[in-house]
Each structure stands twice: as structure tokens, then as C-alpha cells.
mmCIF file of C-alpha atoms in Angstrom:
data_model
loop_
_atom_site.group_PDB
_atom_site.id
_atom_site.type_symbol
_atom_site.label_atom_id
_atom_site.label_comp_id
_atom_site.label_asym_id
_atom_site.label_seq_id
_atom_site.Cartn_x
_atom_site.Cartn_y
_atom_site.Cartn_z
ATOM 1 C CA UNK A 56 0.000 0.000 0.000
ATOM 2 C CA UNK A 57 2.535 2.449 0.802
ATOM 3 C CA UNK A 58 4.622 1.496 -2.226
ATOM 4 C CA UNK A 59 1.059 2.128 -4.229
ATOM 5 C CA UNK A 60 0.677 5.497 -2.377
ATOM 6 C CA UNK A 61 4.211 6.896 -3.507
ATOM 7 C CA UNK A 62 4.262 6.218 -6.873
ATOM 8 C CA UNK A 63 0.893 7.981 -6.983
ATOM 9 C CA UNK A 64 1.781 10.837 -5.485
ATOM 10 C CA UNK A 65 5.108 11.121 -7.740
ATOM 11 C CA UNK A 66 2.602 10.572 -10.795
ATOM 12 C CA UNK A 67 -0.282 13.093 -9.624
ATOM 13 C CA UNK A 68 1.187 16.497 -10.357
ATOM 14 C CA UNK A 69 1.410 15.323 -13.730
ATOM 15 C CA UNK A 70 -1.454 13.535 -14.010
ATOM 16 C CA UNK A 71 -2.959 16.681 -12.658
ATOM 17 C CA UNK A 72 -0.956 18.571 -15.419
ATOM 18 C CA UNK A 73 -2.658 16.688 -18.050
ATOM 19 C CA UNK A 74 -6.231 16.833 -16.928
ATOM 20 C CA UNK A 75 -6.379 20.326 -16.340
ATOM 21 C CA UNK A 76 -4.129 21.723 -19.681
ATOM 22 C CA UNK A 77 -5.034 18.696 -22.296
ATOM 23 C CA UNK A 78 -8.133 17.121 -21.319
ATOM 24 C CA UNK A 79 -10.496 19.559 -19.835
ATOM 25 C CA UNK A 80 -9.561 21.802 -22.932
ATOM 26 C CA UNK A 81 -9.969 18.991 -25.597
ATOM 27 C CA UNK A 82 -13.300 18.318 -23.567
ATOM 28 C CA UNK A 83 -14.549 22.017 -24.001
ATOM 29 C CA UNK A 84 -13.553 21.380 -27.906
ATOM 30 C CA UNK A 85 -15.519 18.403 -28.230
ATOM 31 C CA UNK A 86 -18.496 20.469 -26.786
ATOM 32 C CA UNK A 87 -17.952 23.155 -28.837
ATOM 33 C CA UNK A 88 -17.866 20.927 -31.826
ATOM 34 C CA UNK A 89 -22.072 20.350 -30.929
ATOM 35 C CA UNK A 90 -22.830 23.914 -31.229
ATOM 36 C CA UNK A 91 -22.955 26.968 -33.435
ATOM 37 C CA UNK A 92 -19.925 29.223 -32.586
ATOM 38 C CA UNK A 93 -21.843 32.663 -32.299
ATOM 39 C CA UNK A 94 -24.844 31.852 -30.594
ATOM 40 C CA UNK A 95 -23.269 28.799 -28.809
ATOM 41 C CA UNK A 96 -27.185 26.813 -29.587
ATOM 42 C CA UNK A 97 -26.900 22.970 -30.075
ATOM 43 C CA UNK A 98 -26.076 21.744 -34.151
ATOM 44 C CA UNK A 99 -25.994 18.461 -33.222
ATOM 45 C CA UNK A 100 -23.712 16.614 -36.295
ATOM 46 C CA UNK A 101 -24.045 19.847 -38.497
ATOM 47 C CA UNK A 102 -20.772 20.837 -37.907
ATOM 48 C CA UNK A 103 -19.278 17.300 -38.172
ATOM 49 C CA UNK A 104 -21.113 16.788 -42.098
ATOM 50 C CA UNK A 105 -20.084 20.772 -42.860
ATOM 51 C CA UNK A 106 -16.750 19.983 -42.555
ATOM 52 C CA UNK A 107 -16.831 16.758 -44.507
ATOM 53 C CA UNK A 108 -18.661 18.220 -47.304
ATOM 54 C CA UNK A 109 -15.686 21.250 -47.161
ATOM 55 C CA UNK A 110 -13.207 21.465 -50.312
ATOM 56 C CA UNK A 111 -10.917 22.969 -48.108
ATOM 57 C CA UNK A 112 -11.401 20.951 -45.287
ATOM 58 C CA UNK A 113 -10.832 17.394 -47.948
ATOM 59 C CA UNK A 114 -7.710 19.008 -49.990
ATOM 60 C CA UNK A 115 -6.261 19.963 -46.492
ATOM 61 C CA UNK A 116 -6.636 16.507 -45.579
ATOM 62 C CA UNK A 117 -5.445 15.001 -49.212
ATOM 63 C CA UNK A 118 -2.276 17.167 -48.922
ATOM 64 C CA UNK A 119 -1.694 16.455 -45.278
ATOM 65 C CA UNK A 120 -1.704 12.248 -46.114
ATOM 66 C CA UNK A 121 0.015 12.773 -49.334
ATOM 67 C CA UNK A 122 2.642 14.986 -47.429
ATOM 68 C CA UNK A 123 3.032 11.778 -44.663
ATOM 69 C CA UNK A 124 2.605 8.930 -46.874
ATOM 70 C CA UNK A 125 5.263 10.113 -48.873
ATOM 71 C CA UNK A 126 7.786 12.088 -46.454
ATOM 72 C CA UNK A 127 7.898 9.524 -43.433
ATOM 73 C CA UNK A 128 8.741 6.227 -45.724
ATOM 74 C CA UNK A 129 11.761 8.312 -46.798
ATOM 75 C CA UNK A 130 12.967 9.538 -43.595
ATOM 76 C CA UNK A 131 12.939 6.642 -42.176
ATOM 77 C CA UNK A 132 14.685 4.734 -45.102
ATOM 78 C CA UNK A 133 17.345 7.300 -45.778
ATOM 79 C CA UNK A 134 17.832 7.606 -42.284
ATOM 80 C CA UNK A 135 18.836 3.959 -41.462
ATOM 81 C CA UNK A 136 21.038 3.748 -44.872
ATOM 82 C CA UNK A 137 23.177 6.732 -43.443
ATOM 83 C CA UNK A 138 23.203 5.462 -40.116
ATOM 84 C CA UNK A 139 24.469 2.291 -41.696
ATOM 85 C CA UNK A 140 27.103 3.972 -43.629
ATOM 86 C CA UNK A 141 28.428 5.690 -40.763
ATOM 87 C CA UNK A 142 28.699 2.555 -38.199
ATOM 88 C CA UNK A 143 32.630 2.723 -39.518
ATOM 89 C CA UNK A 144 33.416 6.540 -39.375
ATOM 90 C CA UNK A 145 35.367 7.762 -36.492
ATOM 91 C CA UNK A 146 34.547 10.752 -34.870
ATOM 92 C CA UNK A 147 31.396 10.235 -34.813
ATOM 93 C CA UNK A 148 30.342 12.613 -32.213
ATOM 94 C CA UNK A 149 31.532 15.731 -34.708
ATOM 95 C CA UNK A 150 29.733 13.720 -37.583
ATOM 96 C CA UNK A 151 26.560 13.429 -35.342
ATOM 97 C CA UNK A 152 26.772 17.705 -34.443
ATOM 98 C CA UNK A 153 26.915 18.012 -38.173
ATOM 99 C CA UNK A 154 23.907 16.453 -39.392
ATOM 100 C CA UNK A 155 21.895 17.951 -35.720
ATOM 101 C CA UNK A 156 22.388 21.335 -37.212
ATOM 102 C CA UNK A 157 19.463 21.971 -39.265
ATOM 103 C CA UNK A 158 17.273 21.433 -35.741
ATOM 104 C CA UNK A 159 19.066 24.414 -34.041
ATOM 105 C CA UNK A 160 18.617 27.077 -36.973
ATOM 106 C CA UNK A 161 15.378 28.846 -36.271
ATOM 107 C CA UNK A 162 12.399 28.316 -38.613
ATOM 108 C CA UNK A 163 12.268 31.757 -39.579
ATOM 109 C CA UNK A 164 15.620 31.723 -41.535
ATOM 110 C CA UNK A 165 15.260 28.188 -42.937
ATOM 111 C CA UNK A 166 12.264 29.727 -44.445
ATOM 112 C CA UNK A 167 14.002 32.680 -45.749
ATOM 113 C CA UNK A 168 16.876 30.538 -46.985
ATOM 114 C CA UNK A 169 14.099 28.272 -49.155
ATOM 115 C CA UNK A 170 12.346 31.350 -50.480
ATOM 116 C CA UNK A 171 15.444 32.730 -51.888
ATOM 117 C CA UNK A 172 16.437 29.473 -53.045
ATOM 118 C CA UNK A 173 13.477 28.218 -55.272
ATOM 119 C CA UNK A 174 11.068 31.770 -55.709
ATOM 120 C CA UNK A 175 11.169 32.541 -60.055
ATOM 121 C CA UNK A 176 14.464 34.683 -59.775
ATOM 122 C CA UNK A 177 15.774 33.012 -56.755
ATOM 123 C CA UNK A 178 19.222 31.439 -57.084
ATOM 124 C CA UNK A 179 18.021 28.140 -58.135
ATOM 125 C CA UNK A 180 16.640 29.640 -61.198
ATOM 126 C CA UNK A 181 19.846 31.461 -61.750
ATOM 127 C CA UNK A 182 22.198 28.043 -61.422
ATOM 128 C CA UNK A 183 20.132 26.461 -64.175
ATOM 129 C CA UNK A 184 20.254 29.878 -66.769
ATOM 130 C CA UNK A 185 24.442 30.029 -65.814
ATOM 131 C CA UNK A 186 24.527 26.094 -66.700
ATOM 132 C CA UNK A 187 22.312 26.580 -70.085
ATOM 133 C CA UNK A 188 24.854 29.363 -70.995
ATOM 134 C CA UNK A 189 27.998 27.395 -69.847
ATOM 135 C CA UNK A 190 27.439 24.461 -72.171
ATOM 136 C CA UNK A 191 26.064 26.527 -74.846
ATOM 137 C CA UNK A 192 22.403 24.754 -75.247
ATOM 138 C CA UNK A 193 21.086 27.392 -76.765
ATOM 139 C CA UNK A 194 17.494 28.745 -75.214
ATOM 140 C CA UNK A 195 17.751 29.413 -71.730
ATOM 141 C CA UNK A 196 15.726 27.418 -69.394
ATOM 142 C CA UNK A 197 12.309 29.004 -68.420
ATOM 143 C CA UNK A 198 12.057 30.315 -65.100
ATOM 144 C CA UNK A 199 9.897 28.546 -62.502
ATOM 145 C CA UNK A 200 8.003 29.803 -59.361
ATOM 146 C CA UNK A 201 8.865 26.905 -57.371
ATOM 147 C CA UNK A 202 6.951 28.537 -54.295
ATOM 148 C CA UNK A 203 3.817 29.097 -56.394
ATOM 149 C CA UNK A 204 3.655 25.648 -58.673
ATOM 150 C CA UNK A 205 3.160 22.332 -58.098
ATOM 151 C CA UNK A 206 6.546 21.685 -57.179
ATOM 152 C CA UNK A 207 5.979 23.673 -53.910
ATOM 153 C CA UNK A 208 5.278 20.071 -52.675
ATOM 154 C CA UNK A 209 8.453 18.765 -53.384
ATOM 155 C CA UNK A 210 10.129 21.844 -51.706
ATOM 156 C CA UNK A 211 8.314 21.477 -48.946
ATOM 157 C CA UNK A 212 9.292 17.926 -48.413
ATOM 158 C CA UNK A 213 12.947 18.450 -49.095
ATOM 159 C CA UNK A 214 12.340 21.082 -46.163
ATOM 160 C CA UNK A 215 11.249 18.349 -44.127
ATOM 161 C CA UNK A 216 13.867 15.660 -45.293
ATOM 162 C CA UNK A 217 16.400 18.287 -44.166
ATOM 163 C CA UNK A 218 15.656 19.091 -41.032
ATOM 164 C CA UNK A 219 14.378 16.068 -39.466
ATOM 165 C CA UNK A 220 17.139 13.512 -40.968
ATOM 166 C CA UNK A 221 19.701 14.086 -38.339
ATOM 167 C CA UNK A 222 17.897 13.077 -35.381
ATOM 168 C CA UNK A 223 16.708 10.257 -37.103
ATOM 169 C CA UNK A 224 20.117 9.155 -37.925
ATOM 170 C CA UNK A 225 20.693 9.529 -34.243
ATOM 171 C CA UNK A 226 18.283 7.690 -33.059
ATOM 172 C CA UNK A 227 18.992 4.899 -35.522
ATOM 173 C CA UNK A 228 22.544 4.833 -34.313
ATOM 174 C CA UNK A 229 21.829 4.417 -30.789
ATOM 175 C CA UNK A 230 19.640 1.461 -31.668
ATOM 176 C CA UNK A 231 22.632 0.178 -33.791
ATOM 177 C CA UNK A 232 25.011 0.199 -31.366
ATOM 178 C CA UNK A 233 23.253 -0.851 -28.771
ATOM 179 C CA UNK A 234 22.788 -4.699 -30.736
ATOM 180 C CA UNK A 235 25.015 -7.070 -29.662
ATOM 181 C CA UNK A 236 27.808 -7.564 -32.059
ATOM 182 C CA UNK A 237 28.174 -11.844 -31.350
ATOM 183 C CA UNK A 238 24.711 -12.141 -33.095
ATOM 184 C CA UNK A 239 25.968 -10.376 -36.210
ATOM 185 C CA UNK A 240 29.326 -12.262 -36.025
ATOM 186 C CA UNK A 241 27.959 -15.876 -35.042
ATOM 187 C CA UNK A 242 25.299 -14.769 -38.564
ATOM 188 C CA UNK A 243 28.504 -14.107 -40.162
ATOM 189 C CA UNK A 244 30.327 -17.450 -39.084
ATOM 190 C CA UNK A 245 27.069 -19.389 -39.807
ATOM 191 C CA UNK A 246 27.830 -18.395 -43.809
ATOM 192 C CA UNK A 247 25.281 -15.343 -43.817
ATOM 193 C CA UNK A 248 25.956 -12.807 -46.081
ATOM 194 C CA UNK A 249 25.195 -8.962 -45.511
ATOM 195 C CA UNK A 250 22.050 -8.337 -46.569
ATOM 196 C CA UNK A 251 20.992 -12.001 -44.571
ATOM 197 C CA UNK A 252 22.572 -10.277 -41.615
ATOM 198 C CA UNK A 253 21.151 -7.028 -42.334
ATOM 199 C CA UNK A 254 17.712 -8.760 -42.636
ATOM 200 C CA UNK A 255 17.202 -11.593 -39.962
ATOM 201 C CA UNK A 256 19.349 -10.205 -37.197
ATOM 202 C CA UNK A 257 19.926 -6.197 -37.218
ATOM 203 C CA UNK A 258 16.328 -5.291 -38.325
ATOM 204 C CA UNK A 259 14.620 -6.831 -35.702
ATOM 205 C CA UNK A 260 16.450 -5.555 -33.031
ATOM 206 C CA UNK A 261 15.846 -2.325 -34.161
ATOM 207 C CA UNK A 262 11.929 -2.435 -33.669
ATOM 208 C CA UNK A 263 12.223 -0.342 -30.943
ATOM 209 C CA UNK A 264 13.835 2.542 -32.641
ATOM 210 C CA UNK A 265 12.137 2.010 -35.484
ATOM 211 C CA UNK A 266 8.399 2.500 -33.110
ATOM 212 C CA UNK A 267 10.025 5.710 -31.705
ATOM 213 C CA UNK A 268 11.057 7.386 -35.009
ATOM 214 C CA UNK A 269 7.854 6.828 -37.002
ATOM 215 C CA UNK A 270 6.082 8.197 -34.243
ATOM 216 C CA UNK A 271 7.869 10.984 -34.060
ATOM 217 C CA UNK A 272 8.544 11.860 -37.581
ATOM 218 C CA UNK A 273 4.481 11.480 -37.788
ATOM 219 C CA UNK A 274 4.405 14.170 -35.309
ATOM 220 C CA UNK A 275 6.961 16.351 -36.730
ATOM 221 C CA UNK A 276 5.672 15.969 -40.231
ATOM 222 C CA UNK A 277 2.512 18.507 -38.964
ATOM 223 C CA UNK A 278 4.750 21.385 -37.689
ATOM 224 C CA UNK A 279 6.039 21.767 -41.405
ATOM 225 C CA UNK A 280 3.698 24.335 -40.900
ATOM 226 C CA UNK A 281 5.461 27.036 -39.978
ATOM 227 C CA UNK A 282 7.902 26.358 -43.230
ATOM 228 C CA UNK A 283 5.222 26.486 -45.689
ATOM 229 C CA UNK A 284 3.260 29.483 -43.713
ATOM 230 C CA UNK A 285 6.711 31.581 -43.418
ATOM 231 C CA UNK A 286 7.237 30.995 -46.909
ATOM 232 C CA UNK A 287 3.825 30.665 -49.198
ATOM 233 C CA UNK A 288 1.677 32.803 -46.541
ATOM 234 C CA UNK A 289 -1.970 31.362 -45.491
ATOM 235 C CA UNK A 290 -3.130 30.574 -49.222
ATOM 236 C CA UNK A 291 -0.332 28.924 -50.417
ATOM 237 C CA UNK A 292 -0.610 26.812 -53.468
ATOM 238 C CA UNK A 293 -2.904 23.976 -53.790
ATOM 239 C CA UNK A 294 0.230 21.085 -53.085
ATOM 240 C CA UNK A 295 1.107 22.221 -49.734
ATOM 241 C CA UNK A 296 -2.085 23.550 -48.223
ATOM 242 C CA UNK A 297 -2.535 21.428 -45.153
ATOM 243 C CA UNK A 298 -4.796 21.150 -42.500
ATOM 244 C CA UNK A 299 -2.418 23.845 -40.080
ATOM 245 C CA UNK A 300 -3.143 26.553 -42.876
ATOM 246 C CA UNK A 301 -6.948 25.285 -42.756
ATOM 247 C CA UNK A 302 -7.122 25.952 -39.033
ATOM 248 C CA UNK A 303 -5.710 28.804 -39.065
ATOM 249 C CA UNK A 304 -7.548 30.321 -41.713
ATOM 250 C CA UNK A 305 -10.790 29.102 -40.066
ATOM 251 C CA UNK A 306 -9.351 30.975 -36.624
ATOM 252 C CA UNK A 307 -8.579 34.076 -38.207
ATOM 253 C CA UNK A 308 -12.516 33.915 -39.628
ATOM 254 C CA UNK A 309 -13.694 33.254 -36.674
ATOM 255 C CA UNK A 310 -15.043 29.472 -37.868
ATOM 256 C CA UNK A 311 -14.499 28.103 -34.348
ATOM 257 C CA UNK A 312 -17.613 25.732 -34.694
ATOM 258 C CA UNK A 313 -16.020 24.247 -37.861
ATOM 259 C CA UNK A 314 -11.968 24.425 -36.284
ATOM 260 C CA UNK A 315 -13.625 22.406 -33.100
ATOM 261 C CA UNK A 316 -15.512 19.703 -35.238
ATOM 262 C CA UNK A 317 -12.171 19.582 -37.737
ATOM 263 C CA UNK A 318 -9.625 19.401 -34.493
ATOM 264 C CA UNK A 319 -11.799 16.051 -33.054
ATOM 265 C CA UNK A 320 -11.535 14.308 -35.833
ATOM 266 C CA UNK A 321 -8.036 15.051 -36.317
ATOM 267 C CA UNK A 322 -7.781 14.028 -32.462
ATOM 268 C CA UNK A 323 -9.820 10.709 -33.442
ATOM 269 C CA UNK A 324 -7.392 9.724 -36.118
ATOM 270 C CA UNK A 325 -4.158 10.327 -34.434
ATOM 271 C CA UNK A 326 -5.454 8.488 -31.445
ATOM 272 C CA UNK A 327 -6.342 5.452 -33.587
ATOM 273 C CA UNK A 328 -2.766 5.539 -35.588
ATOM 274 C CA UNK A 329 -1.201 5.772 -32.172
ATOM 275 C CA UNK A 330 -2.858 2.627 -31.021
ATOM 276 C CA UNK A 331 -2.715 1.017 -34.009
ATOM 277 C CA UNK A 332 1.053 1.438 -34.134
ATOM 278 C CA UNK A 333 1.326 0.253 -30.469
ATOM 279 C CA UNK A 334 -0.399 -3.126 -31.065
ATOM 280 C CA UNK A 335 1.521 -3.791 -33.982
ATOM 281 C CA UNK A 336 4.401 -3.446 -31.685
ATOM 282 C CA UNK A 337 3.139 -5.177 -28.879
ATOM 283 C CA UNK A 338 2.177 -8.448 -31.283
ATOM 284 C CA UNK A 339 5.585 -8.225 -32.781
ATOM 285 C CA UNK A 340 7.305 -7.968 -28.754
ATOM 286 C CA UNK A 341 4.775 -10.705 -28.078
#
């Protein structure tokens, strides 16, 4: 009882913590979601099939799972190859500082840095007119608005690649080394090749990390955010309008009754990827 008693009382002021900033909030959303947002008068599911019927509200949502779908596979894939090629470098803790960098410049002038970069007489532009002139091929390449095309998605998720690699290479080096190396030699002196080794004894140890960076990078991928906002304003083009420029579009207009129903169902789904991603784990642990 007394063992019970203390590690309730270390867990209670954050427990506490939690109820009164995340839940009681979220509850008060949930309500809010019910009703009209000026006369505050029950709407029952109106809200909930306004939002759902939205085009704003469904290409937010397209662009957001497009965005995650396509950014989080790579992440996670280039990640692990680098962290693999580096398991032989020495100095790795200078190596490790290097690729960390992107996380410690602030948003603001990674955002700068990308609009100068790829907007129609940015220096991206200007590298591919000095190459068309340098090897004489005659018309110069036309310009393109990376910022304001279709290939603001692309831009977007090399923003994303670059920033957030380095602490996934991190992470997938600490799960590296921390494998012991007699299963990869005994693989080795059993006549298993690399990519046998690779496969059947370095990959499943690495579960664990690989549970912790997909959950993160999932979380991560939705502050890209302040990228695309910093960069394309609140009505970017159509590729990289997500659901953060939908909400706060909706705030600035006042649409709370909308935002609320919107931010439950966004609640709903993370929730059920969450648990969905913990049972997988838990049956492959089992």
C-alpha cells in the first residue's frame, strides 16, 4: 500500500498537469464541436457533415496524407542507410553535431533561406540559366516559381527531409550500437551474407527505434507548418495547403464551430494511428 501510495503521489502532479491543460480543454472542444460558434445553440452533427462536405477541409486533408505517406517512408529509409554507412566513421560525435544542425537554426531563416532558393528569380533559377549558358544549349531554361507551382510540394518535403534527418540518424545509431555484435558475427560465421545479416538479425532488433522514429517523424511531419506558412503565406498553393493553414484560416474567420468539429476528428485519427502502431508493436514484442 505504501509502495502504491508513492508512486501515486510522484505521478499526480502530472497527471494533474494533463487533466487540467489537455483534457479539460480537448473536452470544451468536443463540446464546442455540438454547437454553433456565435450563438453557442446545439447543431448536433451539423458541424461534423459541414466539414466533410468542405473542399478545403478534404484538400487539407489530401495534402496532409500525401505529405506523410510520402515524407515519413523516406525519412525513415534514408535515415537507417546513413546510419548504416556511418557505423565505420570515427569521430562520430563531430559527424553526429553536423547532421543535428538543421534542428538548431530557427524556422524563420530556414524559411528565408528556401524562399530565396526556389522563388522565379531566386538562385536556383539562376544556377540552371548560368549552366544553359555554360554548355552553350542554346534557349535558356524558363524560369519557374517553385513557391507558387506544383513543385511547392516537393520543396516542402525536401524542407522536411532536411531538417528532421539528423535526429533520425541519431536515433537509428543508438539502436545500432546498442545490438550485440556476437549475433551479427555468429550470422557471419554461420555463412550469412550482408544483406541475410542485415535482414534476420539487425532489423529486428531495431523495432524499438524504429516505433520511436515513425512516431515521431508522424508528429513532426505537422509542424512543417510554420515552413510552408513563413514561406507561401496562409493561401499557399494547392500542393502544400494542409490542415495547419486550414485551421488557421478558419481561426482568423472566426469558424471556431467548424476548427472544433475539424480538431476532433483530427484528435480521433491520431489516437487510432497511435494505437494502431502500439499493437503492432506489442504483437511483434509478443
Amino acid at each position: 500500500m505504501k509502495r502504491n501510495m508513492s508512486k501515486f503521489l510522484f505521478l499526480a502532479p502530472s497527471f494533474l498537469g494533463v487533466v487540467i491543460f489537455v483534457l479539460l480543454p480537448f473536452g470544451d472542444v468536443v463540446k464546442r464541436s455540438f454547437m454553433t460558434a456565435v450563438t453557442k445553440e446545439g447543431a448536433g452533427m451539423r458541424n461534423y457533415q459541414t466539414i466533410f462536405t468542405n473542399s478545403a477541409f478534404l484538400l487539407a486533408v489530401k495534402n496532409t496524407f500525401r505529405f506523410t505517406l510520402v515524407c515519413i517512408p523516406l525519412l525513415v529509409a534514408m535515415g537507417l542507410a546513413i546510419a548504416l554507412a556511418m557505423g565505420s566513421i570515427r569521430h562520430m560525435q563531430a559527424v553526429k553535431s553536423l547532421y543535428l544542425f538543421p534542428l538548431a537554426m530557427p524556422t524563420a531563416t530556414v524559411a528565408v533561406v528556401w524562399k530565396m532558393l526556389f522563388y522565379e528569380k531566386g538562385f536556383f533559377n539562376k544556377y540552371l540559366e548560368q549552366i544553359c549558358l555554360l554548355f552553350h544549349m542554346g534557349e535558356m531554361v524558363e524560369t519557374v516559381d517553385y513557391i507558387s507551382s506544383g513543385a511547392a510540394f516537393y520543396v516542402l518535403a525536401g524542407t522536411y527531409l532536411w531538417k528532421n534527418l539528423g535526429y533520425t540518424i541519431v536515433l537509428w545509431l543508438a539502436g545500432i550500437m546498442g545490438i550485440n555484435k556476437d549475433m551479427l558475427e555468429a550470422a557471419g560465421v554461420d555463412g550469412a551474407n550482408k544483406m541475410q545479416r542485415f535482414w534476420y538479425v539487425l532489423l529486428p532488433n531495431l523495432k524499438g527505434s524504429l516505433y520511436i522514429i515513425v512516431v515521431i517523424s508522424f508528429l513532426n511531419s505537422f509542424k512543417i507548418y510554420r515552413e510552408a506558412y513563413l514561406v507561401a503565406g496562409a493561401y499557399p498553393h494547392d500542393s502544400i495547403y494542409m490542415l495547419q493553414h486550414l485551421f488557421n484560416n478558419w481561426f482568423v474567420n472566426l469558424d471556431l464551430d467548424k476548427m472544433a468539429a475539424a480538431a476532433v476528428v483530427c484528435a480521433l485519427f491520431f489516437l487510432i494511428f497511435i494505437l494502431l502502431l502500439q499493437g503492432l508493436w506489442d504483437k511483434e514484442a509478443g
